[in-house]
Amino acid sequence: MRTRAIIVLIFATLLLLNVTTVFAGGGQEGAAEGVTIEFVNWVTAEESTRTPVDDIIDNFESENPGINVKPVPVGFSDILNQLIVMYNAGDSPDLAQAAGPNISILALMGALASADEVFPNDFQEDLVQSAYDLTMLEGTHYGIPWAPGPDGLFYNKDLMAQAGLDPNDPPETIYEFQDVIAKARGPLPSEIVVFGFDTTVRMFGFEMTYPFLRAFGATPFKGDKVNFNTSEVKEYMQWMRTSVENKYTLPGKKIGEFRPIAAQGRLVFMIDPSFVKGIVLSINDELTEEEFNKSWGVAALPGDRQGNHYTYASDHQLAVFEASEHKDAAAKLAMHLCNSDYALRNYLLKIGYTPATKSALDRIPEFRQDPILKAFVQNVNDTVVKIPYGPDYGDIVIPFMAGVQEVITTNKSIDDVLAGVQEQIENIK
Amino acid sequence: MQVSSEKIERKGRWLRNASSTFTAIRFLAPAILVMGVIILFPLINAARLSFFNYELTKPKEIAFNLFKNYSYMVKDKIFWQALKNTVVFTFFTVVSGLFLGLILALVIYELPRRFHGLRGVFLVPWVIPGIVIGYLFMYMFDVEIGVLNYVLQQIGVIKEFLPWLMRNNLAMFAIIITHVWNQTPFYMLMITAGLMAIPEEAREASYLEGANRWQEFRYITFPYLQEIIVISSLLMVIRNFNFFPIIFTMTGGGPAYATTTAVLYIYRLAFERFDIGYASAVGTFWVIILIIVSALYIRTLKERF
């Protein structure tokens, strides 16, 4: 009886193994028919963008039957960590979404394929040059822009009028801006925040700070030298301290935390990319697009004394990895995400990005009709300046942002704070 | 005949002993193996990496550098500030939590039996994950929408809203309050267990001797609770030395470095600056401190029991 049971068990196991093998074989056969692209990104990790991006990926797969896409969702704040760890572990993805310093750092590590290697010339020529150059390191492009997001100055015309300011005359320079925010504070109720500014100790916090440092005339990066201990940086720090003391802005907030305030109609100046309109509308269901367009205007960020404007672009970019065995397929997916009519209409236009290619403006006329996007194309996109990222970028900007927080939260002398920041930077290992 | 049966019995005993040892090893082996792989290996590897210049963003510059990371650590002001913050945070959270836990346990113990269910209610903060508590209190302490500012203003304690999480001295205070709220139920539970273990005869004797409530607490209750207080506080010292989620979510270590504790600093070094070598050096130093504290803990336990 027992022997029989054992025999039955062995037969059952063999049968199961056989069935599994047949199915596994079928799977392998299926995979052999095409390639699978691993696409690390944060847009499929976020509720507001997951559905449209998954939809574009489905569209891509249906147009390219030999290519399967495996999206790997990773949070925005973790993506650089994950990509660095994946690369160091010899497990690079085929394609990744990037922003800020990501492409520069990964390119310096040797992780990325150059754009010339994977993207056709005509496509590269069609890209908006200022956005494309943000992916450049030492004369070589290592990625492409997908969803350009330079910061512009949104101004709430209703609140400006309420504060006794001219709603059609946004500040041009940082000095006008200082003047305007001081004038606005007095007549407006205390629950109104005059301007939103990211003062968190993050790399992203510095990226928002950089155009304002430039507006004060500070150029902390000169070649290989980094110097924050200058009179221009001090002037910036003094302005930040005054802004917090006089309650023009709220200290220690991420930029995203000002968006709900804007959605409630309690923010006069919002420093954000074009897509913030979609976010504000999604936060406040009662606010219509027409009302938003009527209330908010967009100008370039306040510039320096000479009238030069600077902005940082938190562009969403795409980069193909050097270790990918399917670079062509990965590049094809990147171009589809960036420039296919389907993606332009169903993602970029819908969310509120300006397109990354010049031809898109002609192919999709709606981009020119939206007043916010139009203002970005006209006033903001050309003011983008590149931050000189490098492998020590985090080591440099994190102490600086900690210094900003020290200035806005203590009475410590600004000279001492800047000297401390500089000392930390000079002692980087 | 008798000799051979003795021999057989001896051999049987040896076999039984050997077999039980073998069985014990077989049962323990998987746990030891898993612990070795998931705890010991990373520890040893981190100690090894601490002797290397190992920055993830500079893979071509990885090199053995002996004690360079450690000598940098000695000069690193932020590291020493983080160490100081950790000690301050641990001291105040343990002392305040213990004190409040003791009071809560005593009060509920003295209440009629129908109120003992309150222990379950007071236990709720202990079971909520740290991240959730962090976010909850972050909004409560918020300078703009924080309910705490609103309440304090309504009762006339403050005139205008305070930036609790963005002022050096207030931020540490805020995270200590939050952590004490989370931790007090643990002490309450441990001390309640201690209270229940006090023999009724001891209390009756003190009553017959005419002791008042304070004397009863001072000479009967407290001596009985002493051991449980030592154990629970030492346990929480070790836990709080390593505490991460509430601080990370509420302040991220800020403003500036005002609430940066050692574990938060290690996290920043590894995942914001990608300096694995230096993060490993700080981590290894921290492990040594924790081993010393743990050794004290174990020694105390051995001495008392």
mmCIF file of N, CA and C in Angstrom, chain B residues 109 192-207 216 219-225 227:
data_model
loop_
_atom_site.group_PDB
_atom_site.id
_atom_site.type_symbol
_atom_site.label_atom_id
_atom_site.label_comp_id
_atom_site.label_asym_id
_atom_site.label_seq_id
_atom_site.Cartn_x
_atom_site.Cartn_y
_atom_site.Cartn_z
ATOM 1 N N TYR B 109 -3.749 50.819 37.439
ATOM 2 C CA TYR B 109 -3.729 49.702 38.388
ATOM 3 C C TYR B 109 -4.632 49.995 39.586
ATOM 4 N N THR B 192 3.096 47.512 34.336
ATOM 5 C CA THR B 192 1.860 46.848 34.764
ATOM 6 C C THR B 192 2.147 45.384 35.089
ATOM 7 N N ALA B 193 2.957 44.753 34.214
ATOM 8 C CA ALA B 193 3.322 43.349 34.473
ATOM 9 C C ALA B 193 4.052 43.245 35.813
ATOM 10 N N GLY B 194 4.928 44.217 36.067
ATOM 11 C CA GLY B 194 5.658 44.229 37.338
ATOM 12 C C GLY B 194 4.724 44.428 38.519
ATOM 13 N N LEU B 195 3.754 45.320 38.364
ATOM 14 C CA LEU B 195 2.798 45.588 39.453
ATOM 15 C C LEU B 195 1.990 44.341 39.796
ATOM 16 N N MET B 196 1.634 43.607 38.743
ATOM 17 C CA MET B 196 0.812 42.415 38.966
ATOM 18 C C MET B 196 1.593 41.306 39.663
ATOM 19 N N ALA B 197 2.926 41.398 39.558
ATOM 20 C CA ALA B 197 3.764 40.360 40.171
ATOM 21 C C ALA B 197 4.083 40.655 41.639
ATOM 22 N N ILE B 198 3.670 41.827 42.148
ATOM 23 C CA ILE B 198 3.945 42.150 43.563
ATOM 24 C C ILE B 198 3.004 41.324 44.450
ATOM 25 N N PRO B 199 3.565 40.561 45.394
ATOM 26 C CA PRO B 199 2.695 39.719 46.236
ATOM 27 C C PRO B 199 1.725 40.579 47.063
ATOM 28 N N GLU B 200 0.500 40.131 47.103
ATOM 29 C CA GLU B 200 -0.535 40.868 47.836
ATOM 30 C C GLU B 200 -0.179 40.984 49.323
ATOM 31 N N GLU B 201 0.549 39.952 49.823
ATOM 32 C CA GLU B 201 0.924 39.936 51.251
ATOM 33 C C GLU B 201 1.790 41.154 51.592
ATOM 34 N N ALA B 202 2.677 41.514 50.705
ATOM 35 C CA ALA B 202 3.582 42.648 50.959
ATOM 36 C C ALA B 202 2.783 43.934 51.112
ATOM 37 N N ARG B 203 1.790 44.089 50.245
ATOM 38 C CA ARG B 203 0.943 45.283 50.330
ATOM 39 C C ARG B 203 0.147 45.278 51.640
ATOM 40 N N GLU B 204 -0.418 44.104 51.966
ATOM 41 C CA GLU B 204 -1.222 43.994 53.197
ATOM 42 C C GLU B 204 -0.375 44.318 54.416
ATOM 43 N N ALA B 205 0.872 43.821 54.413
ATOM 44 C CA ALA B 205 1.779 44.067 55.545
ATOM 45 C C ALA B 205 2.022 45.565 55.711
ATOM 46 N N SER B 206 2.260 46.244 54.589
ATOM 47 C CA SER B 206 2.523 47.694 54.679
ATOM 48 C C SER B 206 1.280 48.424 55.175
ATOM 49 N N TYR B 207 0.109 47.935 54.759
ATOM 50 C CA TYR B 207 -1.147 48.538 55.199
ATOM 51 C C TYR B 207 -1.310 48.378 56.712
ATOM 52 N N GLU B 216 4.088 53.308 50.830
ATOM 53 C CA GLU B 216 3.841 52.012 50.179
ATOM 54 C C GLU B 216 4.582 51.954 48.836
ATOM 55 N N TYR B 219 8.583 52.004 49.568
ATOM 56 C CA TYR B 219 9.235 50.851 50.187
ATOM 57 C C TYR B 219 8.724 49.495 49.688
ATOM 58 N N ILE B 220 7.592 49.468 49.020
ATOM 59 C CA ILE B 220 7.077 48.169 48.531
ATOM 60 C C ILE B 220 7.065 48.139 46.998
ATOM 61 N N THR B 221 6.269 49.058 46.419
ATOM 62 C CA THR B 221 6.055 48.989 44.967
ATOM 63 C C THR B 221 7.355 49.219 44.194
ATOM 64 N N PHE B 222 8.018 50.319 44.496
ATOM 65 C CA PHE B 222 9.191 50.679 43.687
ATOM 66 C C PHE B 222 10.304 49.622 43.731
ATOM 67 N N PRO B 223 10.654 49.098 44.922
ATOM 68 C CA PRO B 223 11.700 48.056 44.925
ATOM 69 C C PRO B 223 11.323 46.846 44.057
ATOM 70 N N TYR B 224 10.032 46.491 44.080
ATOM 71 C CA TYR B 224 9.616 45.365 43.238
ATOM 72 C C TYR B 224 9.712 45.702 41.740
ATOM 73 N N LEU B 225 9.491 46.992 41.428
ATOM 74 C CA LEU B 225 9.486 47.398 40.006
ATOM 75 C C LEU B 225 10.886 47.697 39.469
ATOM 76 N N GLU B 227 13.648 46.181 38.960
ATOM 77 C CA GLU B 227 14.278 45.336 37.935
ATOM 78 C C GLU B 227 13.623 45.522 36.569
#
